mmCIF file of C-alpha atoms and ligand atoms in Angstrom:
data_model
loop_
_atom_site.group_PDB
_atom_site.id
_atom_site.type_symbol
_atom_site.label_atom_id
_atom_site.label_comp_id
_atom_site.label_asym_id
_atom_site.label_seq_id
_atom_site.Cartn_x
_atom_site.Cartn_y
_atom_site.Cartn_z
ATOM 1 C CA UNK L 1 170.976 160.900 184.077
ATOM 2 C CA UNK L 2 168.981 158.664 186.880
ATOM 3 C CA UNK L 3 169.190 154.672 185.872
ATOM 4 C CA UNK L 4 167.733 151.817 187.191
ATOM 5 C CA UNK L 5 168.231 148.296 186.106
ATOM 6 C CA UNK L 6 166.028 145.370 186.141
ATOM 7 C CA UNK L 7 166.473 141.925 185.499
ATOM 8 C CA UNK L 8 163.998 139.244 184.952
ATOM 9 C CA UNK L 9 165.817 136.255 184.322
ATOM 10 C CA UNK L 10 167.788 137.269 181.631
ATOM 11 C CA UNK L 11 165.320 140.085 180.127
ATOM 12 C CA UNK L 12 166.608 143.180 181.437
ATOM 13 C CA UNK L 13 164.653 146.095 181.472
ATOM 14 C CA UNK L 14 165.218 149.551 182.500
ATOM 15 C CA UNK L 15 164.199 152.819 184.071
ATOM 16 C CA UNK L 16 165.658 155.720 183.199
ATOM 17 C CA UNK L 17 164.847 159.591 184.013
ATOM 18 C CA UNK L 18 165.839 163.653 183.908
ATOM 19 C CA UNK L 19 166.510 164.341 187.381
ATOM 20 C CA UNK L 20 166.048 168.370 186.268
ATOM 21 C CA UNK L 21 162.663 167.594 185.612
ATOM 22 C CA UNK L 22 161.644 163.532 187.159
ATOM 23 C CA UNK L 23 160.586 163.281 183.502
ATOM 24 C CA UNK L 24 161.321 159.163 183.253
ATOM 25 C CA UNK L 25 160.900 156.660 180.635
ATOM 26 C CA UNK L 26 160.267 152.313 180.825
ATOM 27 C CA UNK L 27 162.612 151.061 178.313
ATOM 28 C CA UNK L 28 161.500 147.010 177.876
ATOM 29 C CA UNK L 29 159.685 146.359 180.847
ATOM 30 C CA UNK L 30 158.975 143.147 181.781
ATOM 31 C CA UNK L 31 155.034 141.997 182.370
ATOM 32 C CA UNK L 32 155.678 140.072 186.372
ATOM 33 C CA UNK L 33 157.881 143.091 187.908
ATOM 34 C CA UNK L 34 155.380 145.792 187.275
ATOM 35 C CA UNK L 35 155.018 146.951 190.264
ATOM 36 C CA UNK L 36 158.608 147.023 190.348
ATOM 37 C CA UNK L 37 158.962 149.509 187.634
ATOM 38 C CA UNK L 38 156.422 151.362 189.391
ATOM 39 C CA UNK L 39 158.069 151.516 193.402
ATOM 40 C CA UNK L 40 161.342 152.263 191.566
ATOM 41 C CA UNK L 41 159.736 155.067 189.948
ATOM 42 C CA UNK L 42 157.915 156.246 193.448
ATOM 43 C CA UNK L 43 161.236 155.638 195.282
ATOM 44 C CA UNK L 44 163.226 158.026 192.887
ATOM 45 C CA UNK L 45 160.535 160.562 192.659
ATOM 46 C CA UNK L 46 159.923 159.862 188.936
ATOM 47 C CA UNK L 47 156.727 160.044 186.256
ATOM 48 C CA UNK L 48 156.518 157.759 184.378
ATOM 49 C CA UNK L 49 156.200 159.471 180.727
ATOM 50 C CA UNK L 50 156.742 157.159 178.185
ATOM 51 C CA UNK L 51 156.777 153.060 178.126
ATOM 52 C CA UNK L 52 158.933 151.715 174.957
ATOM 53 C CA UNK L 53 159.975 148.595 173.560
ATOM 54 C CA UNK L 54 163.233 148.434 172.038
ATOM 55 C CA UNK L 55 161.181 145.630 169.183
ATOM 56 C CA UNK L 56 158.706 142.829 168.916
ATOM 57 C CA UNK L 57 160.050 140.349 171.970
ATOM 58 C CA UNK L 58 159.773 136.853 170.995
ATOM 59 C CA UNK L 59 160.614 135.782 174.274
ATOM 60 C CA UNK L 60 159.538 137.571 177.248
ATOM 61 C CA UNK L 61 156.121 138.933 178.431
ATOM 62 C CA UNK L 62 156.111 142.543 176.934
ATOM 63 C CA UNK L 63 154.459 145.245 179.831
ATOM 64 C CA UNK L 64 154.286 147.335 177.668
ATOM 65 C CA UNK L 65 150.518 148.094 176.871
ATOM 66 C CA UNK L 66 149.724 147.042 181.279
ATOM 67 C CA UNK L 67 151.538 149.688 181.702
ATOM 68 C CA UNK L 68 150.760 152.136 179.173
ATOM 69 C CA UNK L 69 147.030 151.922 179.631
ATOM 70 C CA UNK L 70 147.839 151.918 183.521
ATOM 71 C CA UNK L 71 149.595 155.555 183.914
ATOM 72 C CA UNK L 72 147.840 156.672 180.473
ATOM 73 C CA UNK L 73 151.029 156.819 178.656
ATOM 74 C CA UNK L 74 151.853 157.004 175.375
ATOM 75 C CA UNK L 75 153.745 153.359 174.157
ATOM 76 C CA UNK L 76 156.495 154.196 171.842
ATOM 77 C CA UNK L 77 157.653 151.278 169.428
ATOM 78 C CA UNK L 78 159.964 151.744 165.549
ATOM 79 C CA UNK L 79 157.074 152.186 163.096
ATOM 80 C CA UNK L 80 157.828 149.367 161.742
ATOM 81 C CA UNK L 81 156.029 147.064 165.261
ATOM 82 C CA UNK L 82 153.312 144.984 164.538
ATOM 83 C CA UNK L 83 151.752 145.758 167.449
ATOM 84 C CA UNK L 84 148.145 147.798 167.011
ATOM 85 C CA UNK L 85 148.239 149.259 170.220
ATOM 86 C CA UNK L 86 151.513 151.147 169.568
ATOM 87 C CA UNK L 87 150.587 155.034 170.852
ATOM 88 C CA UNK L 88 153.981 156.361 169.305
ATOM 89 C CA UNK L 89 155.180 155.343 166.141
ATOM 90 C CA UNK L 90 159.208 156.558 165.823
ATOM 91 C CA UNK L 91 161.813 156.304 162.735
ATOM 92 C CA UNK L 92 165.743 156.962 162.660
ATOM 93 C CA UNK L 93 166.734 159.897 163.753
ATOM 94 C CA UNK L 94 163.960 160.893 165.707
ATOM 95 C CA UNK L 95 164.212 161.686 169.128
ATOM 96 C CA UNK L 96 161.857 161.336 172.356
ATOM 97 C CA UNK L 97 161.797 164.285 175.017
ATOM 98 C CA UNK L 98 162.136 163.284 178.335
ATOM 99 C CA UNK L 99 162.753 166.144 180.781
ATOM 100 C CA UNK L 100 165.855 167.840 179.363
ATOM 101 C CA UNK L 101 167.487 164.751 178.496
ATOM 102 C CA UNK L 102 167.001 163.437 174.611
ATOM 103 C CA UNK L 103 165.928 159.538 173.546
ATOM 104 C CA UNK L 104 167.605 159.282 170.417
ATOM 105 C CA UNK L 105 166.380 156.357 167.868
ATOM 106 C CA UNK L 106 168.281 154.351 166.184
ATOM 107 C CA UNK L 107 166.367 152.105 163.257
ATOM 108 C CA UNK L 108 168.537 149.104 163.599
ATOM 109 C CA UNK L 109 166.803 145.944 161.515
ATOM 110 C CA UNK L 110 168.079 142.732 162.002
ATOM 111 C CA UNK L 111 167.600 140.610 165.417
ATOM 112 C CA UNK L 112 163.307 141.906 163.884
ATOM 113 C CA UNK L 113 162.644 144.061 161.363
ATOM 114 C CA UNK L 114 161.552 146.452 164.090
ATOM 115 C CA UNK L 115 164.996 147.162 165.964
ATOM 116 C CA UNK L 116 165.993 149.669 167.261
ATOM 117 C CA UNK L 117 169.085 151.719 169.755
ATOM 118 C CA UNK L 118 168.236 154.355 171.573
ATOM 119 C CA UNK L 119 170.653 156.482 172.828
ATOM 120 C CA UNK L 120 170.526 159.454 175.408
ATOM 121 C CA UNK L 121 173.719 161.099 177.180
ATOM 122 C CA UNK L 122 176.203 158.289 177.984
ATOM 123 C CA UNK L 123 174.492 155.190 177.508
ATOM 124 C CA UNK L 124 172.743 153.601 174.616
ATOM 125 C CA UNK L 125 169.948 150.963 175.125
ATOM 126 C CA UNK L 126 170.814 148.232 172.113
ATOM 127 C CA UNK L 127 167.912 146.061 172.768
ATOM 128 C CA UNK L 128 168.501 142.630 170.762
ATOM 129 C CA UNK L 129 171.064 144.353 167.924
ATOM 130 C CA UNK L 130 173.860 143.998 170.507
ATOM 131 C CA UNK L 131 173.965 142.255 173.439
ATOM 132 C CA UNK L 132 177.525 141.668 175.557
ATOM 133 C CA UNK L 133 179.703 139.477 173.856
ATOM 134 C CA UNK L 134 177.139 138.325 171.602
ATOM 135 C CA UNK L 135 174.655 139.918 169.057
ATOM 136 C CA UNK L 136 170.771 138.971 168.723
ATOM 137 C CA UNK L 137 169.601 136.215 167.031
ATOM 138 C CA UNK L 138 168.139 136.366 163.298
ATOM 139 C CA UNK L 139 166.189 133.423 162.698
ATOM 140 C CA UNK L 140 162.877 134.499 164.404
ATOM 141 C CA UNK L 141 159.957 136.290 162.580
ATOM 142 C CA UNK L 142 161.843 139.067 160.618
ATOM 143 C CA UNK L 143 165.179 138.566 161.268
ATOM 144 C CA UNK L 144 167.320 139.712 158.897
ATOM 145 C CA UNK L 145 171.612 139.128 159.050
ATOM 146 C CA UNK L 146 172.572 140.545 156.119
ATOM 147 C CA UNK L 147 169.787 143.941 157.835
ATOM 148 C CA UNK L 148 171.910 142.614 160.829
ATOM 149 C CA UNK L 149 175.504 143.278 159.449
ATOM 150 C CA UNK L 150 174.099 146.302 158.349
ATOM 151 C CA UNK L 151 172.241 148.122 161.677
ATOM 152 C CA UNK L 152 176.191 147.155 163.331
ATOM 153 C CA UNK L 153 178.744 148.124 161.025
ATOM 154 C CA UNK L 154 177.462 150.846 159.258
ATOM 155 C CA UNK L 155 175.291 152.433 162.136
ATOM 156 C CA UNK L 156 175.755 151.237 165.810
ATOM 157 C CA UNK L 157 179.020 150.374 166.480
ATOM 158 C CA UNK L 158 179.960 154.031 164.172
ATOM 159 C CA UNK L 159 178.507 155.672 167.634
ATOM 160 C CA UNK L 160 181.017 157.041 169.423
ATOM 161 C CA UNK L 161 182.649 153.833 171.704
ATOM 162 C CA UNK L 162 182.764 155.526 175.409
ATOM 163 C CA UNK L 163 178.745 155.104 175.069
ATOM 164 C CA UNK L 164 177.872 152.004 177.879
ATOM 165 C CA UNK L 165 176.020 149.522 176.004
ATOM 166 C CA UNK L 166 172.728 148.267 177.891
ATOM 167 C CA UNK L 167 171.541 145.140 176.363
ATOM 168 C CA UNK L 168 167.720 143.695 176.567
ATOM 169 C CA UNK L 169 169.213 140.866 177.393
ATOM 170 C CA UNK L 170 172.036 139.383 179.873
ATOM 171 C CA UNK L 171 172.048 136.026 181.330
ATOM 172 C CA UNK L 172 175.118 135.994 183.657
ATOM 173 C CA UNK L 173 175.022 138.953 185.045
ATOM 174 C CA UNK L 174 177.464 141.196 183.378
ATOM 175 C CA UNK L 175 176.230 144.628 184.050
ATOM 176 C CA UNK L 176 177.414 147.177 182.023
ATOM 177 C CA UNK L 177 180.186 146.934 178.733
ATOM 178 C CA UNK L 178 181.008 149.522 176.608
ATOM 179 C CA UNK L 179 180.695 150.167 172.127
ATOM 180 C CA UNK L 180 184.585 150.007 172.974
ATOM 181 C CA UNK L 181 184.874 147.157 174.498
ATOM 182 C CA UNK L 182 182.803 145.126 172.430
ATOM 183 C CA UNK L 183 184.356 146.616 169.486
ATOM 184 C CA UNK L 184 187.341 144.728 170.722
ATOM 185 C CA UNK L 185 186.362 141.811 172.608
ATOM 186 C CA UNK L 186 183.020 140.040 171.361
ATOM 187 C CA UNK L 187 183.027 137.229 168.917
ATOM 188 C CA UNK L 188 180.439 138.434 166.440
ATOM 189 C CA UNK L 189 182.357 141.493 166.195
ATOM 190 C CA UNK L 190 185.832 140.182 164.972
ATOM 191 C CA UNK L 191 184.671 139.283 161.293
ATOM 192 C CA UNK L 192 183.523 142.539 159.518
ATOM 193 C CA UNK L 193 182.397 140.746 156.393
ATOM 194 C CA UNK L 194 179.709 140.697 155.358
ATOM 195 C CA UNK L 195 179.032 137.502 153.736
ATOM 196 C CA UNK L 196 181.209 135.601 156.654
ATOM 197 C CA UNK L 197 179.339 137.489 159.115
ATOM 198 C CA UNK L 198 175.802 136.206 157.575
ATOM 199 C CA UNK L 199 176.716 132.566 157.137
ATOM 200 C CA UNK L 200 177.964 132.563 160.613
ATOM 201 C CA UNK L 201 174.654 133.509 162.015
ATOM 202 C CA UNK L 202 172.637 131.520 159.675
ATOM 203 C CA UNK L 203 174.653 128.659 161.475
ATOM 204 C CA UNK L 204 174.219 129.278 165.226
ATOM 205 C CA UNK L 205 171.663 126.569 165.668
ATOM 206 C CA UNK L 206 169.919 128.140 168.686
ATOM 207 C CA UNK L 207 166.713 126.062 170.313
ATOM 208 C CA UNK L 208 163.454 128.249 169.520
ATOM 209 C CA UNK L 209 163.021 130.613 173.042
ATOM 210 C CA UNK L 210 160.689 128.729 175.222
ATOM 211 C CA UNK L 211 157.140 130.348 175.221
ATOM 212 C CA UNK L 212 157.840 131.778 171.576
ATOM 213 C CA UNK L 213 153.828 130.733 170.573
ATOM 214 C CA UNK L 214 152.549 132.838 173.420
ATOM 215 C CA UNK L 215 154.859 135.818 173.428
ATOM 216 C CA UNK L 216 154.576 136.598 169.665
ATOM 217 C CA UNK L 217 151.188 136.338 169.942
ATOM 218 C CA UNK L 218 150.473 138.751 172.719
ATOM 219 C CA UNK L 219 153.598 141.016 172.179
ATOM 220 C CA UNK L 220 152.558 141.586 168.781
ATOM 221 C CA UNK L 221 148.495 142.028 168.901
ATOM 222 C CA UNK L 222 148.302 143.048 172.724
ATOM 223 C CA UNK L 223 146.378 139.969 173.708
ATOM 224 C CA UNK L 224 146.149 138.792 176.808
ATOM 225 C CA UNK L 225 148.685 135.510 178.236
ATOM 226 C CA UNK L 226 147.114 132.393 179.674
ATOM 227 C CA UNK L 227 148.647 133.485 182.803
ATOM 228 C CA UNK L 228 147.156 136.812 182.887
ATOM 229 C CA UNK L 229 143.403 135.060 181.319
ATOM 230 C CA UNK L 230 144.066 133.399 185.270
ATOM 231 C CA UNK L 231 144.908 135.961 187.413
ATOM 232 C CA UNK L 232 142.218 138.327 185.739
ATOM 233 C CA UNK L 233 139.711 135.577 186.805
ATOM 234 C CA UNK L 234 141.154 135.466 189.862
ATOM 235 C CA UNK L 235 141.043 138.498 190.781
ATOM 236 C CA UNK L 236 137.181 138.723 190.740
ATOM 237 C CA UNK L 237 136.866 135.335 193.013
ATOM 238 C CA UNK L 238 136.295 134.213 196.194
ATOM 239 C CA UNK L 239 138.067 130.141 197.059
ATOM 240 C CA UNK L 240 137.249 127.886 198.518
ATOM 241 C CA UNK L 241 140.050 124.622 200.468
ATOM 242 C CA UNK L 242 140.150 121.808 199.722
ATOM 243 C CA UNK L 243 139.492 120.929 203.668
ATOM 244 C CA UNK L 244 136.676 123.086 204.302
ATOM 245 C CA UNK L 245 134.714 121.946 200.888
ATOM 246 C CA UNK L 246 135.638 117.971 202.843
ATOM 247 C CA UNK L 247 133.681 119.050 206.138
ATOM 248 C CA UNK L 248 131.435 120.244 204.110
ATOM 249 C CA UNK L 249 130.415 117.459 202.387
ATOM 250 C CA UNK L 250 130.353 115.349 205.641
ATOM 251 C CA UNK L 251 127.935 117.725 206.789
ATOM 252 C CA UNK L 252 125.455 117.404 203.453
ATOM 253 C CA UNK L 253 125.566 120.662 203.362
ATOM 254 C CA UNK L 254 122.307 121.305 201.593
ATOM 255 C CA UNK L 255 122.500 125.016 200.615
ATOM 256 C CA UNK L 256 125.743 123.859 199.135
ATOM 257 C CA UNK L 257 125.695 123.090 194.938
ATOM 258 C CA UNK L 258 129.275 121.099 194.228
ATOM 259 C CA UNK L 259 129.413 121.613 190.336
ATOM 260 C CA UNK L 260 132.510 120.117 188.359
ATOM 261 C CA UNK L 261 132.220 121.400 185.698
ATOM 262 C CA UNK L 262 135.248 118.983 183.821
ATOM 263 C CA UNK L 263 134.157 116.408 181.594
ATOM 264 C CA UNK L 264 132.309 113.541 181.576
ATOM 265 C CA UNK L 265 134.734 110.860 181.306
ATOM 266 C CA UNK L 266 136.437 112.788 183.656
ATOM 267 C CA UNK L 267 134.155 113.785 186.702
ATOM 268 C CA UNK L 268 132.741 109.922 185.974
ATOM 269 C CA UNK L 269 136.166 108.214 186.542
ATOM 270 C CA UNK L 270 135.883 110.218 190.248
ATOM 271 C CA UNK L 271 133.800 113.002 191.994
ATOM 272 C CA UNK L 272 133.174 114.900 195.148
ATOM 273 C CA UNK L 273 130.407 112.661 196.501
ATOM 274 C CA UNK L 274 127.080 114.851 195.288
ATOM 275 C CA UNK L 275 128.708 117.257 193.315
ATOM 276 C CA UNK L 276 126.744 117.583 189.542
ATOM 277 C CA UNK L 277 128.120 117.555 185.899
ATOM 278 C CA UNK L 278 128.203 120.531 184.043
ATOM 279 C CA UNK L 279 130.695 121.443 181.643
ATOM 280 C CA UNK L 280 132.532 124.180 180.719
ATOM 281 C CA UNK L 281 132.556 123.874 177.595
ATOM 282 C CA UNK L 282 128.489 123.534 177.765
ATOM 283 C CA UNK L 283 128.006 126.473 181.222
ATOM 284 C CA UNK L 284 126.500 128.999 179.662
ATOM 285 C CA UNK L 285 124.130 127.098 177.162
ATOM 286 C CA UNK L 286 123.164 125.140 180.260
ATOM 287 C CA UNK L 287 123.268 127.626 183.116
ATOM 288 C CA UNK L 288 119.347 128.408 182.942
ATOM 289 C CA UNK L 289 118.310 125.193 183.626
ATOM 290 C CA UNK L 290 120.269 123.844 185.331
ATOM 291 C CA UNK L 291 121.250 126.705 188.106
ATOM 292 C CA UNK L 292 117.488 128.413 188.326
ATOM 293 C CA UNK L 293 118.219 129.979 191.510
ATOM 294 C CA UNK L 294 120.953 132.591 191.094
ATOM 295 C CA UNK L 295 121.386 132.851 194.878
ATOM 296 C CA UNK L 296 122.608 129.640 195.821
ATOM 297 C CA UNK L 297 126.069 129.366 197.160
ATOM 298 C CA UNK L 298 127.486 127.403 194.177
ATOM 299 C CA UNK L 299 131.750 125.740 194.472
ATOM 300 C CA UNK L 300 133.062 125.070 191.275
ATOM 301 C CA UNK L 301 135.795 122.077 190.809
ATOM 302 C CA UNK L 302 137.556 121.196 187.724
ATOM 303 C CA UNK L 303 141.219 119.123 187.672
ATOM 304 C CA UNK L 304 143.603 121.769 188.585
ATOM 305 C CA UNK L 305 142.003 124.086 189.984
ATOM 306 C CA UNK L 306 142.639 126.617 186.859
ATOM 307 C CA UNK L 307 139.156 126.197 184.574
ATOM 308 C CA UNK L 308 136.923 125.803 188.295
ATOM 309 C CA UNK L 309 137.928 129.543 188.191
ATOM 310 C CA UNK L 310 137.559 130.520 185.144
ATOM 311 C CA UNK L 311 133.989 129.057 185.504
ATOM 312 C CA UNK L 312 133.863 130.606 188.777
ATOM 313 C CA UNK L 313 134.450 134.023 187.145
ATOM 314 C CA UNK L 314 131.449 133.937 183.800
ATOM 315 C CA UNK L 315 129.121 132.431 186.464
ATOM 316 C CA UNK L 316 129.976 135.425 188.822
ATOM 317 C CA UNK L 317 129.909 137.637 185.081
ATOM 318 C CA UNK L 318 126.184 135.881 184.471
ATOM 319 C CA UNK L 319 125.419 137.155 188.943
ATOM 320 C CA UNK L 320 126.105 134.292 190.667
ATOM 321 C CA UNK L 321 126.896 136.038 193.543
ATOM 322 C CA UNK L 322 128.135 133.375 195.520
ATOM 323 C CA UNK L 323 130.077 131.364 193.233
ATOM 324 C CA UNK L 324 133.815 129.972 194.856
ATOM 325 C CA UNK L 325 136.399 127.375 193.056
ATOM 326 C CA UNK L 326 137.909 124.479 194.993
ATOM 327 C CA UNK L 327 141.388 126.166 195.733
ATOM 328 C CA UNK L 328 143.242 123.096 194.226
ATOM 329 C CA UNK L 329 141.400 120.261 192.215
ATOM 330 C CA UNK L 330 140.306 116.946 191.767
ATOM 331 C CA UNK L 331 144.243 115.853 191.803
ATOM 332 C CA UNK L 332 144.537 117.996 194.847
ATOM 333 C CA UNK L 333 141.961 115.941 196.468
ATOM 334 C CA UNK L 334 142.250 112.917 195.500
ATOM 335 C CA UNK L 335 146.340 113.380 196.579
ATOM 336 C CA UNK L 336 144.826 114.446 199.837
ATOM 337 C CA UNK L 337 143.087 111.189 200.373
ATOM 338 C CA UNK L 338 139.819 112.948 200.767
ATOM 339 C CA UNK L 339 136.343 110.362 200.012
ATOM 340 C CA UNK L 340 135.272 110.172 196.083
ATOM 341 C CA UNK L 341 132.839 109.075 193.773
ATOM 342 C CA UNK L 342 132.787 107.047 190.644
ATOM 343 C CA UNK L 343 130.056 106.926 188.089
ATOM 344 C CA UNK L 344 126.929 108.324 187.000
ATOM 345 C CA UNK L 345 125.327 111.667 187.654
ATOM 346 C CA UNK L 346 122.898 110.610 190.442
HETATM 347 FE FE1 LIG F 426 164.791 139.906 171.240
#
């Protein structure tokens, strides 16, 4: 079995492949590593057949949907997954064929209802059911400490103890462990008594993961992250630098419309000389009367350079071919000591 582990922060994802047939699968891919996964598969001469999430992640942004769409391959998750974009819902005891290899599905609810462990050859991918020296938490949506106790002691830990363990998280850089080692040393597994295990899990008092709301929203619905939305807009918009805009305003370039898309109070507290005001929230409503000439050269300006990117992308979709966004925003403009004027629109 070909095996590559990709770490992104504490999140671990895996590319596994059949050396005989070049069929591969990705397990728990994370959104910032998409190019790396595809490059690794190419380097090994592998073709990805499935992208798999071991469970609904609350702490990282899953790349399964993007990779699935890009490669036109199925996204596999457990039947209990709430995500509408899953193509292949798998259940306990089933397996996924990967060339000459078989990925054996073990449903292990507890960390989440849709958690599963995937055994293949000499290794088990444990998701967040079992971590190195720990277990997944059970206090996030659909978590259940009683179910985790069952999943661990009546299922996962009864598999071959020699199996290597590849978890979805590892923060201390430890590469791998085995079930046998975890059974012997993992502090959470030392007391097998159900009530005490549940009591311990209920009293961990962990802080909430960062981005939990956005991660659950996007991973459960297939919606975009805010960063993706901005990246998609930035991919279809050219930018103008701050010094370039300064030079053009000083030269009083007659053909250039500086379009300030902030709210009126922000505009009136200081804007680029000659800028016009058209708040982002009113853009589509007022665009026809405010900007009758779609061939005009327009630079969209906001406070931090993000909303102006969305505004410029919208204007491009509306047919304004010469719209750019200011690279940076009024904050960077003021910080650079560039001139601005306060007050109402002339
Ligand atoms: Fe998780």
